Coordinates of C-alpha atoms in Angstrom, one line a residue:
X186 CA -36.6 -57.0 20.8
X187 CA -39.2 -56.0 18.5
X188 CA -41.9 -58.0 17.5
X189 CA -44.3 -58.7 15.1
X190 CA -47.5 -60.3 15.7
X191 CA -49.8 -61.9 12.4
X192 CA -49.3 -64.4 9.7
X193 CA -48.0 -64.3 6.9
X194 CA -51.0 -64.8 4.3
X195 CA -51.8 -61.2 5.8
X196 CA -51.1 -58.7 2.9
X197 CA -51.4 -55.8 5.9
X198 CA -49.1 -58.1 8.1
X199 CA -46.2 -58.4 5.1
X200 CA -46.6 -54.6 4.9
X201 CA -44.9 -54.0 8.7
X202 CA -42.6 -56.6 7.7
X203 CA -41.2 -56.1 4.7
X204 CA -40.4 -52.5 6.4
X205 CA -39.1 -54.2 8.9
X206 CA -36.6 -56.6 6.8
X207 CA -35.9 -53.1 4.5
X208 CA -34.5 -51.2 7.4
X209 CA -32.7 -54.0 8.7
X210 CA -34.4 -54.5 11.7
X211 CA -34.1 -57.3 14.4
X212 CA -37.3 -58.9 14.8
X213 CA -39.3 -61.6 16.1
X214 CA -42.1 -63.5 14.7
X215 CA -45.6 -64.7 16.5
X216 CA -47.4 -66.5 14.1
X217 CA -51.6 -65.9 15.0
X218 CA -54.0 -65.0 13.3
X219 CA -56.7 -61.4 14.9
X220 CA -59.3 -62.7 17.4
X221 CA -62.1 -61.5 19.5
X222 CA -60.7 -63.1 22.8
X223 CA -59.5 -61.2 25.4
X224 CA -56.2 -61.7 25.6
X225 CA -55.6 -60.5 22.1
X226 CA -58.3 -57.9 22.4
X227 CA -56.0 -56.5 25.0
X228 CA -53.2 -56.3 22.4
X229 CA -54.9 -54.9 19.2
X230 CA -58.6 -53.1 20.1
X231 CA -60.0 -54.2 17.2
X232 CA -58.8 -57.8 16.8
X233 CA -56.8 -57.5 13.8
X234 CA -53.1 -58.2 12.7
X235 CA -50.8 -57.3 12.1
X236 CA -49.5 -55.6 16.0
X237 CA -46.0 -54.7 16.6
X238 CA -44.9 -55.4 19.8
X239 CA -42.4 -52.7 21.5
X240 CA -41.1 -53.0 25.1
X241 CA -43.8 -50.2 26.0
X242 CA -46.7 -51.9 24.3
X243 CA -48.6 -52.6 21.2
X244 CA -48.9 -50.6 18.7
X245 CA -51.7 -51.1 15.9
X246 CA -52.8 -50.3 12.8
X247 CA -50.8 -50.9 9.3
X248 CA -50.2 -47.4 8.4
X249 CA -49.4 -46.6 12.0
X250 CA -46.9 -49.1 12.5
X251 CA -45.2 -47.8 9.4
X252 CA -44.8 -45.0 10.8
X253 CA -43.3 -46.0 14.2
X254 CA -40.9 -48.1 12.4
X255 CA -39.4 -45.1 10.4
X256 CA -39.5 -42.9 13.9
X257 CA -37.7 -45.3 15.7
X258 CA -35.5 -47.2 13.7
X259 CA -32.6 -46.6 12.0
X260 CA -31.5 -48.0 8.6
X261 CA -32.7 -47.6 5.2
X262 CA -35.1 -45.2 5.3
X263 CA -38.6 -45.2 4.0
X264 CA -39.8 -41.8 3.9
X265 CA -37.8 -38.7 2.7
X266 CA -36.1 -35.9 4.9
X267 CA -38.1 -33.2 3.3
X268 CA -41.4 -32.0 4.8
X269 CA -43.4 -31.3 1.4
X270 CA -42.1 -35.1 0.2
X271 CA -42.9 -36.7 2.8
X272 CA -46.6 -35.6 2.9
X273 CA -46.5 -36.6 -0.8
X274 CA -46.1 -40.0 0.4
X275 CA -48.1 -40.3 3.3
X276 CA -50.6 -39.0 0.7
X277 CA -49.7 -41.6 -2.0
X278 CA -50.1 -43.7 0.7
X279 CA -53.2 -42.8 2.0
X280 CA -54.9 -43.1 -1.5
X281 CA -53.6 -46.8 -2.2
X282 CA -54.9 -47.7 0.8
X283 CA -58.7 -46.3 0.7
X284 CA -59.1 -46.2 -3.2
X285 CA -57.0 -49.7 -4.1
X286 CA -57.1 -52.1 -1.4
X287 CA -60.2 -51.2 0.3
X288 CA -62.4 -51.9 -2.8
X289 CA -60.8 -54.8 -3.8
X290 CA -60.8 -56.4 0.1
X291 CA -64.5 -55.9 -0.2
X292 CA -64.9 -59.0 -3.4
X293 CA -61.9 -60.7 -1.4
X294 CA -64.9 -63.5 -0.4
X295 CA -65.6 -64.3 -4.3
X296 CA -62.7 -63.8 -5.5
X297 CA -60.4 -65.6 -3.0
X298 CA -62.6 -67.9 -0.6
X299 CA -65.3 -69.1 -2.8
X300 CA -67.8 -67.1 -1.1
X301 CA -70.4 -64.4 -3.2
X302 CA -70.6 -60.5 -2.7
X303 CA -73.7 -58.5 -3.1
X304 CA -74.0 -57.3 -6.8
X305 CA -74.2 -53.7 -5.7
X306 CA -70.8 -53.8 -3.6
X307 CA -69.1 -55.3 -7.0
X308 CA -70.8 -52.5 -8.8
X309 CA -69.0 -50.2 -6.4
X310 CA -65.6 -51.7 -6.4
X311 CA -65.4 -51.9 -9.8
X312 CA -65.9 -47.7 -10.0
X313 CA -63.9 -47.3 -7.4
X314 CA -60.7 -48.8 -8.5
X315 CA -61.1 -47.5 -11.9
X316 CA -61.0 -44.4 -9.8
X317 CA -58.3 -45.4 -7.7
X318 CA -56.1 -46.6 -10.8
X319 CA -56.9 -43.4 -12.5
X320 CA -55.9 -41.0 -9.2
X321 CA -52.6 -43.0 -8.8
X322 CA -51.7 -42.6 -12.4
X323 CA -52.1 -38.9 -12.3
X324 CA -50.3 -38.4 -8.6
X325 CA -47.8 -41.0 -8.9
X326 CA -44.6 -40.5 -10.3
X327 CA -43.0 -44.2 -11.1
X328 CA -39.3 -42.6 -11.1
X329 CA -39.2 -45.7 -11.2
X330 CA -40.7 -45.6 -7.6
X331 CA -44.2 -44.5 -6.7
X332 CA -43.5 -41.8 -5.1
X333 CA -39.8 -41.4 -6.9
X334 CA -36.2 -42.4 -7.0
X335 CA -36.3 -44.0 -4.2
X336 CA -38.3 -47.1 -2.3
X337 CA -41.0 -45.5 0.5
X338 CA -43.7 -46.9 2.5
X339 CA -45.9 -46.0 -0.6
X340 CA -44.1 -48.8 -2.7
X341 CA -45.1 -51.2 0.5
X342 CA -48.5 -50.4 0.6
X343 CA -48.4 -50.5 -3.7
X344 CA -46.6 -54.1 -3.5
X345 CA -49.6 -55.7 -1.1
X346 CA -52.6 -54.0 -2.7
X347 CA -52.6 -53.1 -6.0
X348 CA -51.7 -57.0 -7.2
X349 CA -54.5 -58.4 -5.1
X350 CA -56.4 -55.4 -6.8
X351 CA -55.6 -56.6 -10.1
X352 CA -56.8 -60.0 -9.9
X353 CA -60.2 -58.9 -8.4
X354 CA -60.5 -56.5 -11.5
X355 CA -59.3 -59.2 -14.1
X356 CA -61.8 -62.4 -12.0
X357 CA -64.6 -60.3 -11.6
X358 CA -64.7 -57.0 -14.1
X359 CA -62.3 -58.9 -16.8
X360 CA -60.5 -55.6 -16.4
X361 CA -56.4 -55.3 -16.7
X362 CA -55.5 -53.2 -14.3
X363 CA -51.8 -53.3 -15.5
X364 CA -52.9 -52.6 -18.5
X365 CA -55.0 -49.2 -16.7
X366 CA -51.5 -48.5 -15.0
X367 CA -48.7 -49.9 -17.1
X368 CA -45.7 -48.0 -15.1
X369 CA -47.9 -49.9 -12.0
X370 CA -46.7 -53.1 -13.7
X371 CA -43.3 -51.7 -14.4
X372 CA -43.0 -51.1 -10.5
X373 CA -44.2 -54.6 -9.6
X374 CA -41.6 -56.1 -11.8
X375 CA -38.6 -54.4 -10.2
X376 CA -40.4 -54.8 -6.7
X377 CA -40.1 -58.6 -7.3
X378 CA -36.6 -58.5 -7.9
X379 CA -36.0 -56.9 -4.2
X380 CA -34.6 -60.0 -1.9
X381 CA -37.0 -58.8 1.1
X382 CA -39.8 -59.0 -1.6
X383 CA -38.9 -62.3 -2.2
X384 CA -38.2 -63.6 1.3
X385 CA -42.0 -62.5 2.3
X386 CA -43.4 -64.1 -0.8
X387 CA -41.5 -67.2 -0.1
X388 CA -43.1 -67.7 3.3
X389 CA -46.8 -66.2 1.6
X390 CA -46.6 -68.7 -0.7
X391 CA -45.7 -71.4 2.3
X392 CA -48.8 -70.7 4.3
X393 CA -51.3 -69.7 1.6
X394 CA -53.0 -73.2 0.7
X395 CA -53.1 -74.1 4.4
X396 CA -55.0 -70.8 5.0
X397 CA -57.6 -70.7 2.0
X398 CA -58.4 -74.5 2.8
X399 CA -59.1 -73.4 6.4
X400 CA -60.9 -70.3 5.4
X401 CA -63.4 -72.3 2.9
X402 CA -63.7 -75.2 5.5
X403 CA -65.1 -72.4 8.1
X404 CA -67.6 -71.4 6.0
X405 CA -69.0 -75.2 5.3

């Protein structure tokens, strides 16, 4: 059986399994957080979660594992059949990722651990997801889906970035994102209504104040 290695405060770790839960997948669960020790070292190079854990190894990396799942599982699919589309959404993808969640991961110490960023990488994450707002507005379609009619691994990687996005912007730029991207709202709302959605929020919301309070008590 399949299974998942992370916890579930990781937005990159809900990512791999909400695609998981979408395509109906068996799964286990290890609950750990990335480390430098050996051991886990052995199973993901860099010492991040999440890993996914197949009976010929580990495979890492968010986007990857994405990928792997839709190769080798069956169920609801979560790319299309066609060529051109599915590079649409690997694009899509690709531009939430580096022009969304990357900026607003690097104020993720202010903003979420009370911690303080260097002025100048605010000063660039606040360009940057302007940018990256602007970018998805113009590529993305919201039909009502990012990519289209129907739910992709674009509307995953949407779903764990572009909130935690918005409440960097609104903390630290007193910018509305939703307000930049009002169809990005739109797609949040009907996102929320999925029963995966809300399983992985559930269990979020369960191990969040036990993670912040032990991320703020490390840096004491």
């Amino acid at each position: 059986m399949i299974r998942l290695h992370g916890f579930a405060a990781s937005n990159y770790f809900n990512m791999a399994k909400l695609a998981l839960l979408e395509k109906g997948v068996e799964f286990e669960i290890n609950n750990v957080h990335g480390s430098q020790e050996p051991e886990f070292l052995a199973m993901s190079p860099r010492g991040k979660v999440p890993v996914l854990e197949t009976d010929k190894g580990f495979i890492n990396e968010t986007n990857v594992i994405l990928e792997y799942i839709e190769e080798t599982q069956g169920g609801k699919p979560l790319l299309p059949s066609d060529p051109f589309e599915r590079g649409v959404v690997r694009a899509l993808t690709k531009e939430i990722e580096l022009y969304i969640e990357l900026p607003a991961r690097s104020c993720f110490m202010e903003v979420f651990f009370g911690g303080k960023v260097d002025q100048a990488i605010k000063d660039k994450a606040r360009t940057e997801l302007l940018a990256g707002v602007a970018t998805l507005a113009r590529h993305g379609r919201f039909a009502p889906y990012v990519a289209g009619s129907e739910m992709t691994i674009a509307d995953i990687l949407f779903l764990y970035s572009f909130d935690l996005a918005c409440t960097v912007a609104q903390k630290l730029f007193d910018i509305d994102l939703k307000a930049e991207l009002p169809q990005g709202a739109a797609l949040l709302e009907l996102l929320a209504q999925n029963p995966n959605v809300q399983t992985v929020a559930a269990d979020r919301e369960a191990e969040m104040a036990a993670f912040m309070a032990a991320i703020r008590a490390a840096r004491k």
